[in-house]
Amino acid sequence: ILLLCYVFYRSQIFHNGTKFDYYFKYYVIAFLFILLSFISFFISKKLKIYSTIVFITILIDSYLIEGYLFIKKNLNLDTSKYLIYKNNTGKAYDKRSKFQIFQDLSKKESNIVISISPDKFLDDKNLNYFPLSGLSNQKTIHCNENGYYSIYQSDRHGFNNPDEEWDKDEIEFFLIGDSLTHGACVNEPDTISGNLRKLDNSENGILNIAQGGNGPLIEYATLREYLPVKNVKRVLWLYYEGDDLRNLNRELNSQILVNYLKDDNFTQNLILIKQEAEKL
């Protein structure tokens, strides 16, 4: 029964029912355990002891074998990952932590910062305003999934765009989303917005106002703050079903973000706030 309660919590509360297919097998296992617990009342004590010993032995052995295979697989993957990167680029895989690369780069240049996503502020109840972008006009260290750290020069509003895109009279595509749209762990020309710029033959701009960790409410708030600034033809919302609803649950606890739902005229005037803050 405890296992069933835990599976229900993970499936229906933590993941909002979005991963029921994944947890279905655990529901089946939990119900089988409940059934076996009832059957145990009708079998001898000796048989129950033997059955329990066999079950626990199989369970422990299974986890030991799985742990061994998992460690072995990941060690091989790491080794092959480093070799593939070395063979393809002629460079060594960058194994530094984000803090280490920040320390190294900050010795050479002063305007280097680390990307901090808006969702990191969701548990802060003392905010005067809720930030929806990173620091503006800064060389920003993002992440490393491919052997190198993606680093981009943030635009005037703190997003991952060439700053001149904001000067264009008309915007062809306005992209909103989370880390996939933000351009996690690839350099700017290889992001979704960067590839759209390569394909688009018009003189119109393409702006990406996404940030890693965003859920639907932060994304909606970001649209409300920055969409009115430009003449936009199309908005592209890249939705990720893996965690967007879970993110939304956390975002609904922020009173500032909820104000965007309650009041159609609500705004934090973030563009003005950022300009005033940077004057200080």
mmCIF file of N, CA and C in Angstrom, residues 9-102:
data_model
loop_
_atom_site.group_PDB
_atom_site.id
_atom_site.type_symbol
_atom_site.label_atom_id
_atom_site.label_comp_id
_atom_site.label_asym_id
_atom_site.label_seq_id
_atom_site.Cartn_x
_atom_site.Cartn_y
_atom_site.Cartn_z
ATOM 1 N N TYR A 9 1.895 9.335 -5.901
ATOM 2 C CA TYR A 9 2.473 10.665 -5.686
ATOM 3 C C TYR A 9 3.382 11.055 -6.850
ATOM 4 N N ARG A 10 4.284 10.140 -7.251
ATOM 5 C CA ARG A 10 5.208 10.453 -8.336
ATOM 6 C C ARG A 10 4.478 10.682 -9.657
ATOM 7 N N SER A 11 3.489 9.838 -9.916
ATOM 8 C CA SER A 11 2.801 9.877 -11.208
ATOM 9 C C SER A 11 1.809 11.032 -11.316
ATOM 10 N N GLN A 12 0.953 11.181 -10.315
ATOM 11 C CA GLN A 12 -0.170 12.108 -10.429
ATOM 12 C C GLN A 12 0.075 13.476 -9.807
ATOM 13 N N ILE A 13 0.968 13.552 -8.816
ATOM 14 C CA ILE A 13 1.204 14.832 -8.141
ATOM 15 C C ILE A 13 2.498 15.465 -8.636
ATOM 16 N N PHE A 14 3.608 14.721 -8.528
ATOM 17 C CA PHE A 14 4.897 15.282 -8.926
ATOM 18 C C PHE A 14 4.953 15.547 -10.423
ATOM 19 N N HIS A 15 4.449 14.586 -11.229
ATOM 20 C CA HIS A 15 4.493 14.746 -12.685
ATOM 21 C C HIS A 15 3.134 15.128 -13.289
ATOM 22 N N ASN A 16 2.148 15.426 -12.452
ATOM 23 C CA ASN A 16 0.827 15.885 -12.933
ATOM 24 C C ASN A 16 0.164 14.921 -13.909
ATOM 25 N N GLY A 17 0.441 13.648 -13.775
ATOM 26 C CA GLY A 17 -0.177 12.667 -14.656
ATOM 27 C C GLY A 17 0.389 12.620 -16.052
ATOM 28 N N THR A 18 1.451 13.401 -16.307
ATOM 29 C CA THR A 18 2.011 13.469 -17.654
ATOM 30 C C THR A 18 2.859 12.250 -18.000
ATOM 31 N N LYS A 19 3.240 11.461 -16.970
ATOM 32 C CA LYS A 19 4.070 10.281 -17.228
ATOM 33 C C LYS A 19 3.391 9.009 -16.743
ATOM 34 N N PHE A 20 2.067 8.950 -16.900
ATOM 35 C CA PHE A 20 1.314 7.779 -16.433
ATOM 36 C C PHE A 20 1.776 6.510 -17.144
ATOM 37 N N ASP A 21 2.055 6.619 -18.440
ATOM 38 C CA ASP A 21 2.505 5.434 -19.189
ATOM 39 C C ASP A 21 3.771 4.855 -18.587
ATOM 40 N N TYR A 22 4.680 5.725 -18.150
ATOM 41 C CA TYR A 22 5.934 5.263 -17.548
ATOM 42 C C TYR A 22 5.669 4.573 -16.217
ATOM 43 N N TYR A 23 4.751 5.111 -15.408
ATOM 44 C CA TYR A 23 4.510 4.585 -14.065
ATOM 45 C C TYR A 23 3.479 3.453 -14.041
ATOM 46 N N PHE A 24 2.874 3.139 -15.178
ATOM 47 C CA PHE A 24 1.835 2.105 -15.194
ATOM 48 C C PHE A 24 2.362 0.776 -14.672
ATOM 49 N N LYS A 25 3.593 0.406 -15.080
ATOM 50 C CA LYS A 25 4.152 -0.883 -14.640
ATOM 51 C C LYS A 25 4.343 -0.917 -13.128
ATOM 52 N N TYR A 26 4.610 0.248 -12.525
ATOM 53 C CA TYR A 26 4.781 0.296 -11.076
ATOM 54 C C TYR A 26 3.435 0.194 -10.360
ATOM 55 N N TYR A 27 2.375 0.701 -10.987
ATOM 56 C CA TYR A 27 1.032 0.466 -10.452
ATOM 57 C C TYR A 27 0.743 -1.028 -10.429
ATOM 58 N N VAL A 28 1.077 -1.709 -11.520
ATOM 59 C CA VAL A 28 0.841 -3.158 -11.609
ATOM 60 C C VAL A 28 1.614 -3.891 -10.517
ATOM 61 N N ILE A 29 2.896 -3.536 -10.335
ATOM 62 C CA ILE A 29 3.720 -4.179 -9.310
ATOM 63 C C ILE A 29 3.142 -3.929 -7.920
ATOM 64 N N ALA A 30 2.697 -2.690 -7.661
ATOM 65 C CA ALA A 30 2.135 -2.357 -6.350
ATOM 66 C C ALA A 30 0.874 -3.181 -6.077
ATOM 67 N N PHE A 31 0.001 -3.306 -7.076
ATOM 68 C CA PHE A 31 -1.219 -4.101 -6.889
ATOM 69 C C PHE A 31 -0.892 -5.583 -6.707
ATOM 70 N N LEU A 32 0.143 -6.081 -7.395
ATOM 71 C CA LEU A 32 0.565 -7.473 -7.211
ATOM 72 C C LEU A 32 1.058 -7.707 -5.787
ATOM 73 N N PHE A 33 1.804 -6.736 -5.256
ATOM 74 C CA PHE A 33 2.271 -6.862 -3.871
ATOM 75 C C PHE A 33 1.095 -6.896 -2.895
ATOM 76 N N ILE A 34 0.103 -6.044 -3.149
ATOM 77 C CA ILE A 34 -1.077 -6.036 -2.281
ATOM 78 C C ILE A 34 -1.791 -7.384 -2.355
ATOM 79 N N LEU A 35 -1.894 -7.925 -3.571
ATOM 80 C CA LEU A 35 -2.542 -9.230 -3.751
ATOM 81 C C LEU A 35 -1.762 -10.325 -3.020
ATOM 82 N N LEU A 36 -0.438 -10.297 -3.161
ATOM 83 C CA LEU A 36 0.401 -11.310 -2.498
ATOM 84 C C LEU A 36 0.323 -11.190 -0.976
ATOM 85 N N SER A 37 0.149 -9.956 -0.481
ATOM 86 C CA SER A 37 0.039 -9.782 0.967
ATOM 87 C C SER A 37 -1.229 -10.453 1.512
ATOM 88 N N PHE A 38 -2.306 -10.423 0.723
ATOM 89 C CA PHE A 38 -3.532 -11.110 1.136
ATOM 90 C C PHE A 38 -3.353 -12.627 1.067
ATOM 91 N N ILE A 39 -2.682 -13.087 0.001
ATOM 92 C CA ILE A 39 -2.450 -14.531 -0.155
ATOM 93 C C ILE A 39 -1.592 -15.064 0.982
ATOM 94 N N SER A 40 -0.678 -14.205 1.494
ATOM 95 C CA SER A 40 0.239 -14.659 2.547
ATOM 96 C C SER A 40 -0.486 -15.087 3.823
ATOM 97 N N PHE A 41 -1.715 -14.615 4.025
ATOM 98 C CA PHE A 41 -2.476 -15.017 5.207
ATOM 99 C C PHE A 41 -2.909 -16.484 5.143
ATOM 100 N N PHE A 42 -2.862 -17.065 3.943
ATOM 101 C CA PHE A 42 -3.399 -18.414 3.755
ATOM 102 C C PHE A 42 -2.317 -19.458 3.468
ATOM 103 N N ILE A 43 -1.044 -19.099 3.635
ATOM 104 C CA ILE A 43 0.033 -20.064 3.428
ATOM 105 C C ILE A 43 0.811 -20.236 4.732
ATOM 106 N N SER A 44 1.574 -21.310 4.812
ATOM 107 C CA SER A 44 2.267 -21.634 6.062
ATOM 108 C C SER A 44 3.380 -20.632 6.352
ATOM 109 N N LYS A 45 3.738 -20.543 7.632
ATOM 110 C CA LYS A 45 4.788 -19.615 8.060
ATOM 111 C C LYS A 45 6.125 -19.975 7.416
ATOM 112 N N LYS A 46 6.419 -21.271 7.324
ATOM 113 C CA LYS A 46 7.682 -21.729 6.759
ATOM 114 C C LYS A 46 7.796 -21.310 5.296
ATOM 115 N N LEU A 47 6.704 -21.485 4.530
ATOM 116 C CA LEU A 47 6.705 -21.111 3.115
ATOM 117 C C LEU A 47 6.868 -19.598 2.945
ATOM 118 N N LYS A 48 6.257 -18.845 3.867
ATOM 119 C CA LYS A 48 6.391 -17.384 3.798
ATOM 120 C C LYS A 48 7.836 -16.950 4.024
ATOM 121 N N ILE A 49 8.506 -17.589 4.972
ATOM 122 C CA ILE A 49 9.902 -17.253 5.266
ATOM 123 C C ILE A 49 10.783 -17.559 4.058
ATOM 124 N N TYR A 50 10.610 -18.763 3.497
ATOM 125 C CA TYR A 50 11.403 -19.141 2.328
ATOM 126 C C TYR A 50 11.133 -18.216 1.140
ATOM 127 N N SER A 51 9.856 -17.896 0.919
ATOM 128 C CA SER A 51 9.478 -17.026 -0.201
ATOM 129 C C SER A 51 10.089 -15.638 -0.034
ATOM 130 N N THR A 52 10.074 -15.142 1.217
ATOM 131 C CA THR A 52 10.634 -13.822 1.492
ATOM 132 C C THR A 52 12.141 -13.804 1.251
ATOM 133 N N ILE A 53 12.830 -14.850 1.701
ATOM 134 C CA ILE A 53 14.282 -14.935 1.504
ATOM 135 C C ILE A 53 14.619 -14.951 0.018
ATOM 136 N N VAL A 54 13.885 -15.786 -0.744
ATOM 137 C CA VAL A 54 14.122 -15.872 -2.191
ATOM 138 C C VAL A 54 13.861 -14.524 -2.860
ATOM 139 N N PHE A 55 12.751 -13.874 -2.480
ATOM 140 C CA PHE A 55 12.394 -12.598 -3.092
ATOM 141 C C PHE A 55 13.447 -11.524 -2.805
ATOM 142 N N ILE A 56 13.866 -11.412 -1.530
ATOM 143 C CA ILE A 56 14.850 -10.391 -1.158
ATOM 144 C C ILE A 56 16.189 -10.661 -1.841
ATOM 145 N N THR A 57 16.576 -11.926 -1.929
ATOM 146 C CA THR A 57 17.839 -12.289 -2.594
ATOM 147 C C THR A 57 17.811 -11.892 -4.068
ATOM 148 N N ILE A 58 16.712 -12.220 -4.745
ATOM 149 C CA ILE A 58 16.585 -11.859 -6.163
ATOM 150 C C ILE A 58 16.604 -10.344 -6.338
ATOM 151 N N LEU A 59 15.916 -9.632 -5.438
ATOM 152 C CA LEU A 59 15.845 -8.172 -5.532
ATOM 153 C C LEU A 59 17.224 -7.541 -5.358
ATOM 154 N N ILE A 60 17.961 -7.977 -4.328
ATOM 155 C CA ILE A 60 19.298 -7.424 -4.078
ATOM 156 C C ILE A 60 20.232 -7.746 -5.234
ATOM 157 N N ASP A 61 20.198 -8.997 -5.701
ATOM 158 C CA ASP A 61 21.061 -9.393 -6.818
ATOM 159 C C ASP A 61 20.744 -8.589 -8.075
ATOM 160 N N SER A 62 19.465 -8.368 -8.313
ATOM 161 C CA SER A 62 19.056 -7.614 -9.511
ATOM 162 C C SER A 62 19.607 -6.192 -9.474
ATOM 163 N N TYR A 63 19.511 -5.540 -8.303
ATOM 164 C CA TYR A 63 20.018 -4.176 -8.185
ATOM 165 C C TYR A 63 21.543 -4.134 -8.275
ATOM 166 N N LEU A 64 22.211 -5.143 -7.715
ATOM 167 C CA LEU A 64 23.664 -5.190 -7.817
ATOM 168 C C LEU A 64 24.108 -5.341 -9.273
ATOM 169 N N ILE A 65 23.437 -6.227 -10.004
ATOM 170 C CA ILE A 65 23.765 -6.436 -11.417
ATOM 171 C C ILE A 65 23.473 -5.179 -12.223
ATOM 172 N N GLU A 66 22.305 -4.570 -11.955
ATOM 173 C CA GLU A 66 21.941 -3.348 -12.679
ATOM 174 C C GLU A 66 22.936 -2.226 -12.386
ATOM 175 N N GLY A 67 23.333 -2.100 -11.111
ATOM 176 C CA GLY A 67 24.306 -1.074 -10.753
ATOM 177 C C GLY A 67 25.640 -1.276 -11.447
ATOM 178 N N TYR A 68 26.085 -2.521 -11.496
ATOM 179 C CA TYR A 68 27.343 -2.834 -12.177
ATOM 180 C C TYR A 68 27.264 -2.484 -13.657
ATOM 181 N N LEU A 69 26.168 -2.903 -14.319
ATOM 182 C CA LEU A 69 26.016 -2.632 -15.752
ATOM 183 C C LEU A 69 25.894 -1.140 -16.024
ATOM 184 N N PHE A 70 25.196 -0.415 -15.127
ATOM 185 C CA PHE A 70 25.025 1.028 -15.297
ATOM 186 C C PHE A 70 26.369 1.747 -15.213
ATOM 187 N N ILE A 71 27.157 1.405 -14.186
ATOM 188 C CA ILE A 71 28.470 2.037 -14.014
ATOM 189 C C ILE A 71 29.379 1.703 -15.190
ATOM 190 N N LYS A 72 29.382 0.420 -15.603
ATOM 191 C CA LYS A 72 30.230 -0.007 -16.709
ATOM 192 C C LYS A 72 29.845 0.716 -18.000
ATOM 193 N N LYS A 73 28.527 0.819 -18.246
ATOM 194 C CA LYS A 73 28.047 1.482 -19.462
ATOM 195 C C LYS A 73 28.450 2.953 -19.476
ATOM 196 N N ASN A 74 28.275 3.640 -18.339
ATOM 197 C CA ASN A 74 28.577 5.069 -18.298
ATOM 198 C C ASN A 74 30.067 5.345 -18.392
ATOM 199 N N LEU A 75 30.870 4.471 -17.814
ATOM 200 C CA LEU A 75 32.310 4.639 -17.952
ATOM 201 C C LEU A 75 32.734 4.498 -19.405
ATOM 202 N N ASN A 76 32.134 3.504 -20.094
ATOM 203 C CA ASN A 76 32.450 3.309 -21.509
ATOM 204 C C ASN A 76 31.949 4.468 -22.354
ATOM 205 N N LEU A 77 30.740 4.971 -21.997
ATOM 206 C CA LEU A 77 30.179 6.101 -22.745
ATOM 207 C C LEU A 77 31.049 7.337 -22.588
ATOM 208 N N ASP A 78 31.492 7.601 -21.332
ATOM 209 C CA ASP A 78 32.332 8.770 -21.093
ATOM 210 C C ASP A 78 33.630 8.679 -21.885
ATOM 211 N N THR A 79 34.236 7.481 -21.853
ATOM 212 C CA THR A 79 35.497 7.294 -22.566
ATOM 213 C C THR A 79 35.314 7.492 -24.060
ATOM 214 N N SER A 80 34.259 6.856 -24.618
ATOM 215 C CA SER A 80 34.024 6.972 -26.058
ATOM 216 C C SER A 80 33.638 8.395 -26.434
ATOM 217 N N LYS A 81 32.903 9.087 -25.525
ATOM 218 C CA LYS A 81 32.498 10.473 -25.779
ATOM 219 C C LYS A 81 33.731 11.375 -25.909
ATOM 220 N N TYR A 82 34.679 11.189 -24.998
ATOM 221 C CA TYR A 82 35.897 11.992 -25.046
ATOM 222 C C TYR A 82 36.715 11.698 -26.308
ATOM 223 N N LEU A 83 36.781 10.407 -26.683
ATOM 224 C CA LEU A 83 37.549 10.016 -27.870
ATOM 225 C C LEU A 83 36.911 10.547 -29.145
ATOM 226 N N ILE A 84 35.572 10.449 -29.238
ATOM 227 C CA ILE A 84 34.858 10.935 -30.429
ATOM 228 C C ILE A 84 35.080 12.425 -30.606
ATOM 229 N N TYR A 85 34.979 13.176 -29.494
ATOM 230 C CA TYR A 85 35.179 14.622 -29.575
ATOM 231 C C TYR A 85 36.609 14.947 -30.001
ATOM 232 N N LYS A 86 37.562 14.227 -29.443
ATOM 233 C CA LYS A 86 38.973 14.435 -29.793
ATOM 234 C C LYS A 86 39.220 14.137 -31.265
ATOM 235 N N ASN A 87 38.645 13.034 -31.773
ATOM 236 C CA ASN A 87 38.847 12.642 -33.177
ATOM 237 C C ASN A 87 38.175 13.615 -34.138
ATOM 238 N N ASN A 88 37.012 14.142 -33.750
ATOM 239 C CA ASN A 88 36.254 15.022 -34.646
ATOM 240 C C ASN A 88 36.772 16.457 -34.666
ATOM 241 N N THR A 89 37.320 16.901 -33.548
ATOM 242 C CA THR A 89 37.706 18.317 -33.448
ATOM 243 C C THR A 89 39.208 18.527 -33.276
ATOM 244 N N GLY A 90 39.906 17.488 -32.851
ATOM 245 C CA GLY A 90 41.322 17.651 -32.555
ATOM 246 C C GLY A 90 41.574 18.356 -31.235
ATOM 247 N N LYS A 91 40.499 18.564 -30.455
ATOM 248 C CA LYS A 91 40.609 19.252 -29.166
ATOM 249 C C LYS A 91 40.236 18.305 -28.031
ATOM 250 N N ALA A 92 40.735 18.609 -26.849
ATOM 251 C CA ALA A 92 40.390 17.812 -25.674
ATOM 252 C C ALA A 92 39.012 18.209 -25.159
ATOM 253 N N TYR A 93 38.245 17.232 -24.709
ATOM 254 C CA TYR A 93 36.921 17.469 -24.124
ATOM 255 C C TYR A 93 37.079 18.344 -22.872
ATOM 256 N N ASP A 94 36.324 19.414 -22.778
ATOM 257 C CA ASP A 94 36.432 20.340 -21.646
ATOM 258 C C ASP A 94 35.713 19.741 -20.427
ATOM 259 N N LYS A 95 36.488 19.318 -19.430
ATOM 260 C CA LYS A 95 35.910 18.682 -18.243
ATOM 261 C C LYS A 95 35.770 19.653 -17.071
ATOM 262 N N ARG A 96 36.034 20.923 -17.294
ATOM 263 C CA ARG A 96 35.924 21.892 -16.211
ATOM 264 C C ARG A 96 34.469 22.097 -15.784
ATOM 265 N N SER A 97 34.285 22.429 -14.522
ATOM 266 C CA SER A 97 32.959 22.810 -14.051
ATOM 267 C C SER A 97 32.645 24.223 -14.537
ATOM 268 N N LYS A 98 31.399 24.613 -14.420
ATOM 269 C CA LYS A 98 31.009 25.968 -14.845
ATOM 270 C C LYS A 98 31.724 27.029 -14.001
ATOM 271 N N PHE A 99 31.895 26.727 -12.727
ATOM 272 C CA PHE A 99 32.598 27.682 -11.853
ATOM 273 C C PHE A 99 34.067 27.796 -12.243
ATOM 274 N N GLN A 100 34.667 26.671 -12.608
ATOM 275 C CA GLN A 100 36.083 26.696 -12.999
ATOM 276 C C GLN A 100 36.299 27.506 -14.274
ATOM 277 N N ILE A 101 35.430 27.314 -15.271
ATOM 278 C CA ILE A 101 35.614 28.073 -16.514
ATOM 279 C C ILE A 101 35.324 29.552 -16.272
ATOM 280 N N PHE A 102 34.396 29.860 -15.376
ATOM 281 C CA PHE A 102 34.139 31.267 -15.023
ATOM 282 C C PHE A 102 35.383 31.893 -14.391
#
